[in-house]
mmCIF file of C-alpha atoms in Angstrom:
data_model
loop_
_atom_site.group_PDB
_atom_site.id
_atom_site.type_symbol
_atom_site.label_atom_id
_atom_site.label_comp_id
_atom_site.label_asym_id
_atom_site.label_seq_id
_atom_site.Cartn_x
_atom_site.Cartn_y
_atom_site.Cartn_z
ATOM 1 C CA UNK A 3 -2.370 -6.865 -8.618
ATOM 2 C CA UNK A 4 -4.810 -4.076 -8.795
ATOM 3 C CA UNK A 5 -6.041 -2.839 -5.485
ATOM 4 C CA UNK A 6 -9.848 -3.020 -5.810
ATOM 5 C CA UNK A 7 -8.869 -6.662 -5.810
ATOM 6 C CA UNK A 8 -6.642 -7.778 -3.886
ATOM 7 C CA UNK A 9 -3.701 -6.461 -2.891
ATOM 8 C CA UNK A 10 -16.406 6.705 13.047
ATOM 9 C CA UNK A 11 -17.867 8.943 14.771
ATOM 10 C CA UNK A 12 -15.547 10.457 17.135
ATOM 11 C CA UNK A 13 -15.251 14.054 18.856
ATOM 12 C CA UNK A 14 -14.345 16.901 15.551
ATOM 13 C CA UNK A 15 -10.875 19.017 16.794
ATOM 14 C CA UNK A 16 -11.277 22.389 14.809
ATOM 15 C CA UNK A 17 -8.401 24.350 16.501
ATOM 16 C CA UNK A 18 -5.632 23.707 13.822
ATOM 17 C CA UNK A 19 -2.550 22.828 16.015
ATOM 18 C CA UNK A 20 -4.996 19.448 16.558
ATOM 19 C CA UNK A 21 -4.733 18.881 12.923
ATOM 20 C CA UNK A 22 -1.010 19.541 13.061
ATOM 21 C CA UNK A 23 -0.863 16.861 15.216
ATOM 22 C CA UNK A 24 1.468 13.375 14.145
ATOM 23 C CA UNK A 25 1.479 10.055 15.259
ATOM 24 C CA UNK A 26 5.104 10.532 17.420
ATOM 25 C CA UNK A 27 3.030 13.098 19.260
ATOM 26 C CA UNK A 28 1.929 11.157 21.198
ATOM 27 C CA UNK A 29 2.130 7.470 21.412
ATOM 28 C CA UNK A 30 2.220 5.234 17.894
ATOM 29 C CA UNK A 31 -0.235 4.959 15.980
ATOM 30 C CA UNK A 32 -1.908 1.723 16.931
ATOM 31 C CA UNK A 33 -5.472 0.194 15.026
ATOM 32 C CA UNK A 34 -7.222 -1.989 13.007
ATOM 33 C CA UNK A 35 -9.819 -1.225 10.127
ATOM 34 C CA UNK A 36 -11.736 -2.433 7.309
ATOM 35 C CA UNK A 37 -10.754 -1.666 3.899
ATOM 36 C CA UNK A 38 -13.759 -0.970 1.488
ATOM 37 C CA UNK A 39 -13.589 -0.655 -2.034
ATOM 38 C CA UNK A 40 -15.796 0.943 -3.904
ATOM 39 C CA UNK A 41 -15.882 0.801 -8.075
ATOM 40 C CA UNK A 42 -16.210 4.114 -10.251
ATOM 41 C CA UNK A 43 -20.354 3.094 -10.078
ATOM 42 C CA UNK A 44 -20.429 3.145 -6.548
ATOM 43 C CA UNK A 45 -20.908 -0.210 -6.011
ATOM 44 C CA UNK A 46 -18.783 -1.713 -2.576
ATOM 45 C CA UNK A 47 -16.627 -4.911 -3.139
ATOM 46 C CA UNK A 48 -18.119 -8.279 -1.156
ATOM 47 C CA UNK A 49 -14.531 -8.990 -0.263
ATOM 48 C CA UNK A 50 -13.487 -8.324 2.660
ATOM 49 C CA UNK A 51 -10.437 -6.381 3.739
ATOM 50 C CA UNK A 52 -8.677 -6.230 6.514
ATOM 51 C CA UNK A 53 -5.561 -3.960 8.209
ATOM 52 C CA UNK A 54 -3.808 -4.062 11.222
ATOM 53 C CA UNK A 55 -1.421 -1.108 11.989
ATOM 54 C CA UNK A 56 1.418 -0.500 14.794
ATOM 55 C CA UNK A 57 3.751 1.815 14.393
ATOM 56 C CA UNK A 58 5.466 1.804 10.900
ATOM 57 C CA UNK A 59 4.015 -1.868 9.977
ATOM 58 C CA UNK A 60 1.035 -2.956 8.671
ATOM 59 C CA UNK A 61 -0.424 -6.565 8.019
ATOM 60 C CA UNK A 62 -3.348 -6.067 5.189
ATOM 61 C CA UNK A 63 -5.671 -9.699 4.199
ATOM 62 C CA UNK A 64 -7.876 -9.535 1.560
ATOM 63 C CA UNK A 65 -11.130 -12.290 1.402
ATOM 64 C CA UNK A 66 -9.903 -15.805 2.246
ATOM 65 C CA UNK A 67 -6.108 -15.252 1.766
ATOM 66 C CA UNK A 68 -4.463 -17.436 4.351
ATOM 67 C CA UNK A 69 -1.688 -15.113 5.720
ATOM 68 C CA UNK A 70 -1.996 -11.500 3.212
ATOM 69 C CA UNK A 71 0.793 -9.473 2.975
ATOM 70 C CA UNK A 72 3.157 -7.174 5.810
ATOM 71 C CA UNK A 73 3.771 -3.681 4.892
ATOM 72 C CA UNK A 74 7.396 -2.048 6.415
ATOM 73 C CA UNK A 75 6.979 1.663 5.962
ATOM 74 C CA UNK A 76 10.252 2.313 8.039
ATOM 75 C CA UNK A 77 12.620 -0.029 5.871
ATOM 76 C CA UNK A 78 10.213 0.445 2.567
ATOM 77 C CA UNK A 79 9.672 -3.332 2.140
ATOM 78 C CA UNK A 80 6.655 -5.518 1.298
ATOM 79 C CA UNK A 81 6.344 -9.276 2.102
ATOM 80 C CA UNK A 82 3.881 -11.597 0.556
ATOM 81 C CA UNK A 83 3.211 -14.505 2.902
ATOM 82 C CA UNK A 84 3.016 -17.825 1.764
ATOM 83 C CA UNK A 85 2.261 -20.064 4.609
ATOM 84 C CA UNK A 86 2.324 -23.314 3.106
ATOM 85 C CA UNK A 87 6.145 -22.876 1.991
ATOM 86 C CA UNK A 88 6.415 -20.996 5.320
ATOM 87 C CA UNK A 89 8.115 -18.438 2.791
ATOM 88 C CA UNK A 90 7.828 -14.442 2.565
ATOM 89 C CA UNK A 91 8.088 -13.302 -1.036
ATOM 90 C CA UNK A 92 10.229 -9.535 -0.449
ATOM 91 C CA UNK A 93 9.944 -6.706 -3.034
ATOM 92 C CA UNK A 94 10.608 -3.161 -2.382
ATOM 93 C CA UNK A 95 7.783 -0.656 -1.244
ATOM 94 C CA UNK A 96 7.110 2.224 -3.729
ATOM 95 C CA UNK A 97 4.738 4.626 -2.898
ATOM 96 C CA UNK A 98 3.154 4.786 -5.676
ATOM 97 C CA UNK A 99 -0.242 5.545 -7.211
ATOM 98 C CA UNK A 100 -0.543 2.182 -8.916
ATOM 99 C CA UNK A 101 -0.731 0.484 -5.416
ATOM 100 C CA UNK A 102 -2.640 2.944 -3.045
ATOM 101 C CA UNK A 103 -1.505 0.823 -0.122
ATOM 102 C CA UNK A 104 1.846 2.149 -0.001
ATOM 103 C CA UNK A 105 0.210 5.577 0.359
ATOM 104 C CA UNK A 106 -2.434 4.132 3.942
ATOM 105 C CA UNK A 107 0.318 5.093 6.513
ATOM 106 C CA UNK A 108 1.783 8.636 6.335
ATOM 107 C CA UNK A 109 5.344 10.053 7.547
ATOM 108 C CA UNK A 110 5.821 11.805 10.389
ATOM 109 C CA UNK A 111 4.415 15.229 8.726
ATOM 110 C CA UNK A 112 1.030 13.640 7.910
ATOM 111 C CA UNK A 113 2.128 14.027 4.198
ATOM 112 C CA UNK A 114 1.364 10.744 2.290
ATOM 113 C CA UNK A 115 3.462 11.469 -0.207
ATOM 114 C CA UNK A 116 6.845 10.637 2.366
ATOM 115 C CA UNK A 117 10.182 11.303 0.375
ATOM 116 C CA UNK A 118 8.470 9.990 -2.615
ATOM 117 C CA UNK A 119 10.712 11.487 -5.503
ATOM 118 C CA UNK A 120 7.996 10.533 -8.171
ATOM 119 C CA UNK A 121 4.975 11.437 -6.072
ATOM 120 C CA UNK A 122 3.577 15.749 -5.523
ATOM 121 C CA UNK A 123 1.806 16.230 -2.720
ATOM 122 C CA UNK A 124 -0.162 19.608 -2.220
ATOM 123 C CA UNK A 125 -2.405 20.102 1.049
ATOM 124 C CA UNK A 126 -5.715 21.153 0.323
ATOM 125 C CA UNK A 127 -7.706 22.413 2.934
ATOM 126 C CA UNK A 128 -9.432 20.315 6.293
ATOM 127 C CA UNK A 129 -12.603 17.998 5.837
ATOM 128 C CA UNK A 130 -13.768 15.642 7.960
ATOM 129 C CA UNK A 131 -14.281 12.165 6.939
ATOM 130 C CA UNK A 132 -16.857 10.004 8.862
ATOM 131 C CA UNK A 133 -16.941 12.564 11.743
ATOM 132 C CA UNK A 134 -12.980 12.317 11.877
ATOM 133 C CA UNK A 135 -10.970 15.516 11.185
ATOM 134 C CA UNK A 136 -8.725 14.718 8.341
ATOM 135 C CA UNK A 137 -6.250 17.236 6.090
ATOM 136 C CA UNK A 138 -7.343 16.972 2.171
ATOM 137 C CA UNK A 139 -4.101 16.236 -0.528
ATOM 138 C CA UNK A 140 -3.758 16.266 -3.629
ATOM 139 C CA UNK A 141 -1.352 13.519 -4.951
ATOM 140 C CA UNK A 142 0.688 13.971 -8.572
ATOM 141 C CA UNK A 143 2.593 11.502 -10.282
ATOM 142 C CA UNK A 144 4.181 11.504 -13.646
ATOM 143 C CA UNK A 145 4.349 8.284 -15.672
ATOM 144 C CA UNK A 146 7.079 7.385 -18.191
ATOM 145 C CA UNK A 147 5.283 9.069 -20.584
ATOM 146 C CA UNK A 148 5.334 12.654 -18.699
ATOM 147 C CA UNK A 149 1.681 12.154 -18.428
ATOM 148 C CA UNK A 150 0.518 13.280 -14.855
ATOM 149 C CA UNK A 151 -1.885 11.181 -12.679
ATOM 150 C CA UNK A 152 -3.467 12.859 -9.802
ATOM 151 C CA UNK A 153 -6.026 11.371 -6.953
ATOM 152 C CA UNK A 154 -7.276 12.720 -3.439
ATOM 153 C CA UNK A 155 -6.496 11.800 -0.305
ATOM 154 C CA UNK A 156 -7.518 12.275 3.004
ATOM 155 C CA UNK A 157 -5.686 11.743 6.271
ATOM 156 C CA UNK A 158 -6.509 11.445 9.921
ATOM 157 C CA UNK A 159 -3.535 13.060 11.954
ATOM 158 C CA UNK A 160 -4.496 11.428 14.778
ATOM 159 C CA UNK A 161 -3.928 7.815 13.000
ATOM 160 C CA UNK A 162 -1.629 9.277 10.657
ATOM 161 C CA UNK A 163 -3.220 7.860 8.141
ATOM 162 C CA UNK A 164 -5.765 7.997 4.748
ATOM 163 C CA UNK A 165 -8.743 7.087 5.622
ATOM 164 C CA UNK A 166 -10.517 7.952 2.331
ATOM 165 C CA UNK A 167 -8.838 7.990 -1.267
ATOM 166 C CA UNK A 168 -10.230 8.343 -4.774
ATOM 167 C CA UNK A 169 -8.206 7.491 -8.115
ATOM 168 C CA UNK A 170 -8.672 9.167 -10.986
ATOM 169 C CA UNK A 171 -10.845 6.856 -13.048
ATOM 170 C CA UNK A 172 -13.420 7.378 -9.884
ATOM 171 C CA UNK A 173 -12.413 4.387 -7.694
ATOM 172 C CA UNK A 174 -12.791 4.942 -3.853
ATOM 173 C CA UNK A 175 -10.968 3.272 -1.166
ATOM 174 C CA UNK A 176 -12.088 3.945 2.306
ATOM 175 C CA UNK A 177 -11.038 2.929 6.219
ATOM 176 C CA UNK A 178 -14.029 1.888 7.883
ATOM 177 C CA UNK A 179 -14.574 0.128 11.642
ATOM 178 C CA UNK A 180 -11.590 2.156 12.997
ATOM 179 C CA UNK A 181 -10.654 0.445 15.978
ATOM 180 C CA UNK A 182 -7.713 2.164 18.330
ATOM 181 C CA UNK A 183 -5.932 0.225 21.127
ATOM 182 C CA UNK A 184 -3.479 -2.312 20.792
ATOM 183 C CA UNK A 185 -3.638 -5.149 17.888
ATOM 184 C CA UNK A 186 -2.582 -8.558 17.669
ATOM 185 C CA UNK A 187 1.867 -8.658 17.773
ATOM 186 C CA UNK A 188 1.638 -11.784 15.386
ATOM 187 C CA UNK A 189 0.256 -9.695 12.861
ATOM 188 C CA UNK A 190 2.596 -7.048 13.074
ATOM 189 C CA UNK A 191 5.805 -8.582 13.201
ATOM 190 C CA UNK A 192 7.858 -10.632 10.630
ATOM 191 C CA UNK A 193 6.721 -14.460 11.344
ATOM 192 C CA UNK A 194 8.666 -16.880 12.860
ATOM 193 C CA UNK A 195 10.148 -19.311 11.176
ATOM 194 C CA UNK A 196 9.304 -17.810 7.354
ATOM 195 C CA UNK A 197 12.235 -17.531 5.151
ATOM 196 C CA UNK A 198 12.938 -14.592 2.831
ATOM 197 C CA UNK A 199 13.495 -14.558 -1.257
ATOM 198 C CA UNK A 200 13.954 -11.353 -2.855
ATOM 199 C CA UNK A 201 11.179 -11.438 -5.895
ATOM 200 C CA UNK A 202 13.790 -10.701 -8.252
ATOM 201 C CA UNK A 203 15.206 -14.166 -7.508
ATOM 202 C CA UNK A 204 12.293 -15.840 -8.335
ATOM 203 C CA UNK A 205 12.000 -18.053 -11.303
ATOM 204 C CA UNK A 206 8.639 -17.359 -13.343
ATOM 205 C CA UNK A 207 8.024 -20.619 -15.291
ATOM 206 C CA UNK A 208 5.654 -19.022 -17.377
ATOM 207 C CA UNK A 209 8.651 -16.383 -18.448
ATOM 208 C CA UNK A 210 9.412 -16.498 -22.302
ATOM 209 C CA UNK A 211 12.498 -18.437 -23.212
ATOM 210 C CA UNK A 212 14.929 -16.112 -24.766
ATOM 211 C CA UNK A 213 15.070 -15.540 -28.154
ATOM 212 C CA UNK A 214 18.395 -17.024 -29.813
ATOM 213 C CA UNK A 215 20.713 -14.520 -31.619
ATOM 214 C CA UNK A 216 20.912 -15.042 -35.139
ATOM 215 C CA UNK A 217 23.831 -16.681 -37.208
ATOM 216 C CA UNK A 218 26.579 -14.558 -38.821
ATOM 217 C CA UNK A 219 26.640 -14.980 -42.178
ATOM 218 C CA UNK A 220 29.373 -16.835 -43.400
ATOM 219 C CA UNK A 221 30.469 -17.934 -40.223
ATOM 220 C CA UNK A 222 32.011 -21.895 -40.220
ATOM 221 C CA UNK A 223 29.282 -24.735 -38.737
ATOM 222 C CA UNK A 224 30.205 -25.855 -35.261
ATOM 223 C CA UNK A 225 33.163 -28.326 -35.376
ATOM 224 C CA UNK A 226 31.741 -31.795 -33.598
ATOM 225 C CA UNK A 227 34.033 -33.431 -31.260
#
């Protein structure tokens, strides 16, 4: 799923060892925020997006999705909630350009690329966002084709997170409503009760059947018993 779809103020810090600053300095990172997306015309989505964040999980709900999805930044998983079967849907997380939520919460460098081995991360430069400090990057990905995709991003290192990205094709995705302090545990922890299936073990009845191989020539019909 695409992410435009889907999935302020505060006191500026110029000395740079505050912008050196990670989320283990202190205590972790704890907030909630809304999620606006904004198309290449500038016009902001109606849906509305929330995010939770403690720590190295998130919980992100987009519009009138019952449950969302959980983010695990620590063990690099995803988990689609599906309420009704009380079932989690697991896939791997990737950061990845093609799903700029795997990029929200940084590691403990502020870089947002993490270990990333597909992913180039160059810092470039300080500039606040919303009155926040944040560190600019540049992110660089190659695609199977060896063509490289770049996009900007911009982190707060006191959240040690983005809090303002832009694709290539001009789309914007920005944290808005930044609210520290604690945040509801339910959201941030695996749910009770929900079982897990790997999405590779999923059947997709909409999958095409296989195609049969062809005949050997020659070959003798199938004896019937």
């Amino acid at each position: 799923m695409h992410w435009m779809y889907w999935l302020p103020g505060a006191l500026l810090f110029t000395a740079p060892l505050a912008l050196a600053q990670t989320p283990e300095a202190a205590s972790p990172r704890s907030f909630t925020a809304t999620l606006v997306s904004i198309s290449k015309g500038g016009k902001e989505s109606s849906v509305k997006k929330r995010l939770a964040v403690r720590g190295d999980m998130m919980h992100f709900r987009s519009g009138d999705e019952p449950m969302g999805i959980l983010l695990d930044f620590f063990q690099g998983k995803v988990w689609m909630l599906i309420p009704q079967e009380k079932v989690a849907v697991e896939s791997k997380l990737t950061r990845s350009l093609a799903f700029p939520l795997s990029l929200v919460l940084t590691d403990a460098s502020g870089n947002p690329c993490g270990k990333a081995p597909a992913l180039t991360c160059t810092r470039e430069g300080e500039e606040p966002i919303a009155g926040r400090p944040a560190v600019k990057w540049r992110i660089a990905q190659s695609d199977k084709d060896k063509k490289t995709h770049t996009a900007m991003a911009w982190v707060d290192p006191k959240l040690g997170a983005l809090v303002r990205y832009t694709s290539e094709q001009g789309e914007v995705m920005e944290l808005r409503d930044l609210q520290e302090g604690p945040v509801d545990e339910a959201l941030v922890q695996f749910p009770a009760g929900f079982i897990k299936l790997d999405e590779k073990n999923l059947h997709h009845d909409d999958a095409p059947e296989p195609t049969p191989k062809p005949k050997k020539k020659g070959s003798a019909p199938a004896k019937t018993p």
